[in-house]
GROMACS .gro file of C-alpha atoms in nm:
model
  323
    1MET     CA    1  -0.051  -0.506   0.421
    2LEU     CA    2   0.087  -0.643   0.747
    3GLU     CA    3   0.417  -0.831   0.746
    4PHE     CA    4   0.651  -0.961   1.017
    5GLU     CA    5   1.027  -0.928   0.976
    6ALA     CA    6   1.087  -1.203   1.235
    7LEU     CA    7   0.789  -1.425   1.168
    8TRP     CA    8   0.958  -1.723   1.334
    9VAL     CA    9   0.907  -1.559   1.674
   10LEU     CA   10   0.536  -1.636   1.649
   11LEU     CA   11   0.622  -2.007   1.658
   12LEU     CA   12   0.694  -1.957   2.028
   13LEU     CA   13   0.327  -1.889   2.098
   14PRO     CA   14   0.251  -2.245   2.229
   15LEU     CA   15   0.566  -2.248   2.444
   16PRO     CA   16   0.374  -2.206   2.775
   17LEU     CA   17   0.192  -2.533   2.701
   18LEU     CA   18   0.522  -2.718   2.737
   19TRP     CA   19   0.540  -2.604   3.097
   20LEU     CA   20   0.217  -2.788   3.169
   21LEU     CA   21   0.365  -3.106   3.023
   22LEU     CA   22   0.669  -3.103   3.247
   23PRO     CA   23   0.663  -3.359   3.531
   24ALA     CA   24   0.575  -3.223   3.871
   25GLN     CA   25   0.871  -3.147   4.091
   26PRO     CA   26   0.906  -3.390   4.388
   27VAL     CA   27   0.818  -3.228   4.714
   28ALA     CA   28   0.977  -3.344   5.038
   29SER     CA   29   0.725  -3.525   5.245
   30LEU     CA   30   0.620  -3.314   5.534
   31THR     CA   31   0.375  -3.380   5.802
   32ARG     CA   32   0.083  -3.170   5.707
   33LEU     CA   33  -0.288  -3.168   5.740
   34LYS     CA   34  -0.458  -3.332   5.448
   35VAL     CA   35  -0.732  -3.105   5.315
   36PRO     CA   36  -0.927  -3.175   4.998
   37LEU     CA   37  -0.806  -2.957   4.706
   38ALA     CA   38  -1.157  -2.846   4.625
   39VAL     CA   39  -1.187  -2.706   4.973
   40VAL     CA   40  -0.866  -2.508   4.927
   41HIS     CA   41  -0.985  -2.358   4.596
   42GLN     CA   42  -1.320  -2.280   4.747
   43ALA     CA   43  -1.147  -2.098   5.027
   44ASP     CA   44  -0.937  -1.901   4.781
   45ASP     CA   45  -1.243  -1.810   4.580
   46ASP     CA   46  -1.412  -1.687   4.893
   47ASN     CA   47  -1.112  -1.467   4.972
   48PRO     CA   48  -1.138  -1.145   4.758
   49ALA     CA   49  -0.769  -1.063   4.796
   50VAL     CA   50  -0.663  -1.402   4.665
   51ALA     CA   51  -0.918  -1.392   4.384
   52ARG     CA   52  -0.788  -1.056   4.269
   53ARG     CA   53  -0.433  -1.184   4.255
   54ARG     CA   54  -0.526  -1.480   4.038
   55LEU     CA   55  -0.520  -1.385   3.665
   56PRO     CA   56  -0.756  -1.546   3.417
   57ALA     CA   57  -0.579  -1.775   3.171
   58TRP     CA   58  -0.694  -1.572   2.870
   59LEU     CA   59  -0.523  -1.259   3.008
   60LYS     CA   60  -0.197  -1.449   3.046
   61TRP     CA   61  -0.223  -1.571   2.687
   62LEU     CA   62  -0.308  -1.221   2.565
   63GLY     CA   63  -0.001  -1.075   2.733
   64TRP     CA   64   0.221  -1.349   2.592
   65ALA     CA   65   0.078  -1.299   2.243
   66LEU     CA   66   0.132  -0.921   2.256
   67LEU     CA   67   0.492  -0.971   2.366
   68LEU     CA   68   0.562  -1.210   2.079
   69ALA     CA   69   0.386  -0.980   1.833
   70ALA     CA   70   0.619  -0.695   1.929
   71LEU     CA   71   0.930  -0.917   1.911
   72ALA     CA   72   0.828  -1.040   1.564
   73ARG     CA   73   0.885  -0.682   1.431
   74PRO     CA   74   0.556  -0.616   1.254
   75VAL     CA   75   0.569  -0.367   0.966
   76TRP     CA   76   0.296  -0.210   0.759
   77VAL     CA   77   0.375  -0.229   0.386
   78GLY     CA   78   0.206   0.050   0.192
   79ASP     CA   79   0.089   0.068  -0.167
   80PRO     CA   80   0.359   0.075  -0.439
   81VAL     CA   81   0.503   0.422  -0.505
   82SER     CA   82   0.660   0.498  -0.843
   83LEU     CA   83   1.015   0.632  -0.835
   84PRO     CA   84   1.158   0.823  -1.130
   85ASP     CA   85   1.440   0.631  -1.294
   86SER     CA   86   1.530   0.841  -1.592
   87ARG     CA   87   1.845   0.784  -1.793
   88ARG     CA   88   1.817   1.134  -1.937
   89GLU     CA   89   1.938   1.459  -1.787
   90MET     CA   90   1.872   1.788  -1.959
   91MET     CA   91   1.994   2.143  -1.901
   92LEU     CA   92   1.764   2.418  -2.027
   93ILE     CA   93   1.947   2.738  -2.125
   94LEU     CA   94   1.748   3.061  -2.155
   95ASP     CA   95   1.869   3.392  -2.296
   96LEU     CA   96   1.792   3.697  -2.076
   97SER     CA   97   1.974   3.956  -2.287
   98GLY     CA   98   1.817   4.296  -2.353
   99SER     CA   99   1.696   4.201  -2.701
  100MET     CA  100   1.456   3.948  -2.547
  101GLN     CA  101   1.231   4.245  -2.459
  102GLU     CA  102   1.147   4.301  -2.827
  103THR     CA  103   0.768   4.286  -2.869
  104ASP     CA  104   0.767   4.105  -3.201
  105MET     CA  105   0.573   3.802  -3.074
  106GLU     CA  106   0.214   3.708  -3.012
  107TYR     CA  107   0.137   3.473  -2.726
  108GLY     CA  108  -0.200   3.379  -2.581
  109GLY     CA  109  -0.374   3.592  -2.843
  110ARG     CA  110  -0.197   3.911  -2.736
  111PRO     CA  111   0.119   4.097  -2.841
  112SER     CA  112   0.413   3.979  -2.633
  113ASP     CA  113   0.784   4.026  -2.591
  114ARG     CA  114   1.016   3.739  -2.675
  115LEU     CA  115   1.094   3.645  -2.316
  116THR     CA  116   0.729   3.616  -2.214
  117ALA     CA  117   0.650   3.396  -2.514
  118ALA     CA  118   0.959   3.181  -2.456
  119LYS     CA  119   0.879   3.132  -2.087
  120GLY     CA  120   0.522   3.031  -2.165
  121VAL     CA  121   0.628   2.765  -2.414
  122LEU     CA  122   0.917   2.646  -2.198
  123PHE     CA  123   0.686   2.612  -1.896
  124ASP     CA  124   0.471   2.357  -2.082
  125PHE     CA  125   0.782   2.172  -2.200
  126ILE     CA  126   0.913   2.139  -1.844
  127LYS     CA  127   0.581   2.005  -1.719
  128ALA     CA  128   0.583   1.741  -1.994
  129ARG     CA  129   0.922   1.602  -1.888
  130GLN     CA  130   0.801   1.418  -1.577
  131GLY     CA  131   1.060   1.152  -1.494
  132ASP     CA  132   1.357   1.342  -1.637
  133ARG     CA  133   1.608   1.534  -1.430
  134LEU     CA  134   1.620   1.895  -1.551
  135GLY     CA  135   1.831   2.198  -1.472
  136LEU     CA  136   1.810   2.565  -1.568
  137ILE     CA  137   2.081   2.810  -1.679
  138LEU     CA  138   2.013   3.180  -1.738
  139PHE     CA  139   2.260   3.396  -1.926
  140ALA     CA  140   2.318   3.750  -2.043
  141ASP     CA  141   2.647   3.924  -1.953
  142HIS     CA  142   2.744   3.595  -1.787
  143ALA     CA  143   2.586   3.252  -1.741
  144TYR     CA  144   2.447   3.133  -1.408
  145VAL     CA  145   2.295   2.811  -1.281
  146GLN     CA  146   1.948   2.911  -1.170
  147ALA     CA  147   1.849   2.552  -1.082
  148PRO     CA  148   2.080   2.247  -1.066
  149LEU     CA  149   1.970   1.915  -1.212
  150SER     CA  150   1.669   1.793  -1.020
  151TYR     CA  151   1.352   1.585  -1.043
  152ASP     CA  152   1.162   1.876  -0.884
  153LEU     CA  153   1.015   2.008  -1.207
  154ASP     CA  154   0.763   2.231  -1.028
  155THR     CA  155   1.044   2.430  -0.868
  156ILE     CA  156   1.234   2.453  -1.196
  157ALA     CA  157   0.923   2.575  -1.378
  158THR     CA  158   0.865   2.836  -1.107
  159LEU     CA  159   1.225   2.961  -1.115
  160MET     CA  160   1.210   2.985  -1.493
  161SER     CA  161   0.881   3.178  -1.480
  162GLU     CA  162   1.032   3.426  -1.232
  163ALA     CA  163   1.328   3.508  -1.459
  164GLU     CA  164   1.331   3.879  -1.550
  165LEU     CA  165   1.512   4.088  -1.806
  166GLY     CA  166   1.819   4.261  -1.669
  167LEU     CA  167   1.862   3.999  -1.398
  168VAL     CA  168   2.209   3.906  -1.526
  169GLY     CA  169   2.283   4.196  -1.761
  170ASN     CA  170   2.185   4.289  -2.116
  171ARG     CA  171   2.447   4.132  -2.343
  172THR     CA  172   2.477   3.772  -2.468
  173ALA     CA  173   2.742   3.531  -2.336
  174ILE     CA  174   2.659   3.227  -2.547
  175GLY     CA  175   3.005   3.072  -2.507
  176GLU     CA  176   2.979   3.082  -2.128
  177ALA     CA  177   2.629   2.932  -2.139
  178ILE     CA  178   2.749   2.638  -2.350
  179ALA     CA  179   3.051   2.580  -2.126
  180LEU     CA  180   2.848   2.599  -1.805
  181ALA     CA  181   2.588   2.354  -1.932
  182THR     CA  182   2.863   2.112  -2.033
  183LYS     CA  183   3.022   2.142  -1.690
  184GLN     CA  184   2.691   2.068  -1.517
  185LEU     CA  185   2.637   1.752  -1.723
  186VAL     CA  186   2.991   1.610  -1.723
  187GLY     CA  187   3.047   1.332  -1.474
  188ARG     CA  188   2.680   1.244  -1.444
  189LYS     CA  189   2.584   0.875  -1.454
  190SER     CA  190   2.302   0.919  -1.705
  191GLN     CA  191   2.348   0.759  -2.044
  192LYS     CA  192   2.210   1.064  -2.227
  193LYS     CA  193   2.327   1.419  -2.155
  194VAL     CA  194   2.127   1.686  -2.334
  195ALA     CA  195   2.118   2.066  -2.335
  196VAL     CA  196   1.863   2.291  -2.508
  197LEU     CA  197   1.984   2.644  -2.581
  198LEU     CA  198   1.741   2.924  -2.669
  199THR     CA  199   1.882   3.260  -2.778
  200ASP     CA  200   1.780   3.550  -2.999
  201GLY     CA  201   2.126   3.695  -3.062
  202ARG     CA  202   2.494   3.633  -3.109
  203ASN     CA  203   2.785   3.609  -2.867
  204THR     CA  204   2.873   3.959  -2.740
  205ALA     CA  205   3.000   3.895  -2.385
  206GLY     CA  206   3.169   3.646  -2.157
  207GLY     CA  207   3.521   3.517  -2.132
  208ILE     CA  208   3.474   3.197  -2.335
  209GLU     CA  209   3.460   3.183  -2.713
  210PRO     CA  210   3.165   2.981  -2.847
  211ASP     CA  211   3.386   2.767  -3.072
  212ASP     CA  212   3.601   2.666  -2.774
  213ALA     CA  213   3.290   2.578  -2.574
  214ILE     CA  214   3.154   2.379  -2.868
  215ALA     CA  215   3.475   2.177  -2.891
  216ALA     CA  216   3.459   2.098  -2.519
  217ALA     CA  217   3.094   1.993  -2.541
  218ARG     CA  218   3.171   1.759  -2.829
  219GLU     CA  219   3.465   1.607  -2.641
  220LYS     CA  220   3.252   1.547  -2.328
  221GLY     CA  221   2.967   1.387  -2.522
  222VAL     CA  222   2.697   1.646  -2.447
  223THR     CA  223   2.426   1.681  -2.711
  224PHE     CA  224   2.308   2.037  -2.778
  225TYR     CA  225   1.984   2.141  -2.942
  226ALA     CA  226   2.006   2.507  -3.043
  227ILE     CA  227   1.706   2.733  -3.104
  228GLY     CA  228   1.739   3.071  -3.272
  229PHE     CA  229   1.439   3.276  -3.162
  230GLY     CA  230   1.302   3.603  -3.292
  231SER     CA  231   1.111   3.749  -3.583
  232ASP     CA  232   1.275   3.878  -3.898
  233TYR     CA  233   1.107   4.210  -3.823
  234GLN     CA  234   1.077   4.440  -3.525
  235ILE     CA  235   0.755   4.625  -3.448
  236LYS     CA  236   0.809   4.998  -3.411
  237ARG     CA  237   0.546   5.236  -3.283
  238THR     CA  238   0.503   5.560  -3.477
  239PRO     CA  239   0.246   5.841  -3.469
  240LEU     CA  240   0.089   5.669  -3.769
  241GLY     CA  241   0.070   5.331  -3.593
  242ASN     CA  242   0.285   5.023  -3.560
  243ILE     CA  243   0.513   4.940  -3.849
  244LYS     CA  244   0.748   4.649  -3.916
  245VAL     CA  245   1.115   4.715  -3.975
  246PRO     CA  246   1.384   4.456  -4.051
  247ASN     CA  247   1.548   4.304  -3.746
  248GLY     CA  248   1.903   4.433  -3.744
  249ASP     CA  249   2.038   4.179  -3.493
  250PRO     CA  250   1.909   3.829  -3.577
  251PRO     CA  251   2.037   3.513  -3.410
  252ASP     CA  252   2.375   3.384  -3.524
  253GLU     CA  253   2.230   3.090  -3.714
  254ALA     CA  254   2.566   2.971  -3.846
  255GLN     CA  255   2.714   2.948  -3.499
  256LEU     CA  256   2.408   2.773  -3.354
  257ALA     CA  257   2.412   2.526  -3.642
  258ARG     CA  258   2.780   2.449  -3.574
  259LEU     CA  259   2.697   2.382  -3.210
  260ALA     CA  260   2.420   2.138  -3.300
  261ASP     CA  261   2.614   1.961  -3.576
  262ALA     CA  262   2.929   1.920  -3.366
  263THR     CA  263   2.745   1.763  -3.073
  264GLY     CA  264   2.496   1.544  -3.257
  265GLY     CA  265   2.196   1.767  -3.195
  266ARG     CA  266   1.984   1.986  -3.421
  267PHE     CA  267   1.942   2.353  -3.498
  268PHE     CA  268   1.596   2.508  -3.510
  269ARG     CA  269   1.474   2.852  -3.614
  270ALA     CA  270   1.160   2.988  -3.450
  271LYS     CA  271   1.022   3.316  -3.581
  272ASP     CA  272   0.711   3.318  -3.365
  273ALA     CA  273   0.568   3.153  -3.054
  274ASP     CA  274   0.377   2.891  -3.252
  275GLN     CA  275   0.695   2.775  -3.425
  276LEU     CA  276   0.874   2.768  -3.091
  277GLU     CA  277   0.599   2.552  -2.943
  278ASP     CA  278   0.625   2.311  -3.238
  279ILE     CA  279   1.002   2.289  -3.185
  280TYR     CA  280   0.969   2.192  -2.820
  281LYS     CA  281   0.705   1.936  -2.915
  282GLU     CA  282   0.953   1.794  -3.166
  283LEU     CA  283   1.218   1.785  -2.895
  284ASN     CA  284   0.984   1.570  -2.690
  285GLN     CA  285   0.986   1.326  -2.981
  286LEU     CA  286   1.362   1.345  -3.034
  287GLU     CA  287   1.432   1.301  -2.664
  288PRO     CA  288   1.143   1.080  -2.547
  289LEU     CA  289   1.086   0.992  -2.187
  290GLU     CA  290   1.213   0.648  -2.092
  291ASP     CA  291   0.979   0.407  -1.919
  292ASN     CA  292   1.220   0.279  -1.655
  293THR     CA  293   0.998   0.352  -1.359
  294GLN     CA  294   1.084   0.163  -1.042
  295THR     CA  295   0.840   0.107  -0.761
  296LEU     CA  296   0.893   0.116  -0.388
  297ARG     CA  297   0.656  -0.008  -0.119
  298PRO     CA  298   0.703   0.208   0.193
  299ARG     CA  299   0.752   0.008   0.513
  300THR     CA  300   0.653   0.145   0.854
  301ASP     CA  301   0.750  -0.026   1.180
  302ILE     CA  302   0.448  -0.082   1.405
  303PHE     CA  303   0.603  -0.304   1.676
  304TYR     CA  304   0.531  -0.032   1.929
  305TRP     CA  305   0.155  -0.091   1.898
  306PRO     CA  306   0.149  -0.440   2.055
  307LEU     CA  307   0.421  -0.329   2.297
  308ALA     CA  308   0.213  -0.030   2.403
  309LEU     CA  309  -0.095  -0.250   2.448
  310LEU     CA  310   0.108  -0.488   2.663
  311LEU     CA  311   0.229  -0.203   2.884
  312LEU     CA  312  -0.122  -0.064   2.918
  313LEU     CA  313  -0.252  -0.409   3.005
  314SER     CA  314   0.019  -0.452   3.269
  315VAL     CA  315  -0.057  -0.116   3.428
  316ALA     CA  316  -0.432  -0.183   3.427
  317LEU     CA  317  -0.387  -0.524   3.592
  318ALA     CA  318  -0.151  -0.383   3.853
  319LEU     CA  319  -0.402  -0.115   3.946
  320TRP     CA  320  -0.687  -0.367   3.951
  321ARG     CA  321  -0.502  -0.612   4.179
  322THR     CA  322  -0.411  -0.344   4.431
  323ARG     CA  323  -0.761  -0.212   4.480
   0.00000   0.00000   0.00000
């Protein structure tokens, strides 16, 4: 849609008509030969040089109109574009410790290690959070911000999918992960600060005790949802086939429950990929997307179009009159 930022300029379009209404300037009487005006015009018309110099009235009006159109600052207003206006910011925390390579899961109809199953479910969760600002923390020996809070969910999903075992060690620094997520969310303007922690073990590394990190998260008003992931059994290959043996290093459910209770979140236990998928679906219900979408209509200046036409017209007339 076309709009003019200085529409009042177009009111000057009839201004040249006022010049025609002005009284003729008195001319000092001079002795001159009286020749009928029609004869003068006829003579001018018969003179090609004079005829070329005389501009048609419509060209003068066209030039004047183009000049005013440029001065009126025309803009093209595009279709409304939705802008995300979420009041929710969420840090996703993913365990990359060595135990995440245990192949006690089934994902996509095939046997899978824990990390592959977790990444597949988490990928779908990220894609469903359009409008939220998400971030990603990976942890093992230490915790690292893999992606800061951003609306660019495609990039976050890609970075999460590219996470590999051993990238940041093999142990489990849960305390550091909690503290780092809290630090990333503190000071943000969003009304709701949420972190989702997924781990299959207990704190075995890092310089921050989980209970200290939990106390800080509660003080700063960050809500944590904690997910303990992993089967009760490990699958061991033997000459006689695969057998199930009890998992000797399950998630620290008591500690994860304390984290959730202290911060107003919830603790979940997922023993397979299907349960994990159900948990993330439930998180979508617990932390629904807010419909606060704002719209913006992009505006593009186009004053240079009438200005360019005026310049081209001027050049063309100059060339025509000098032929």
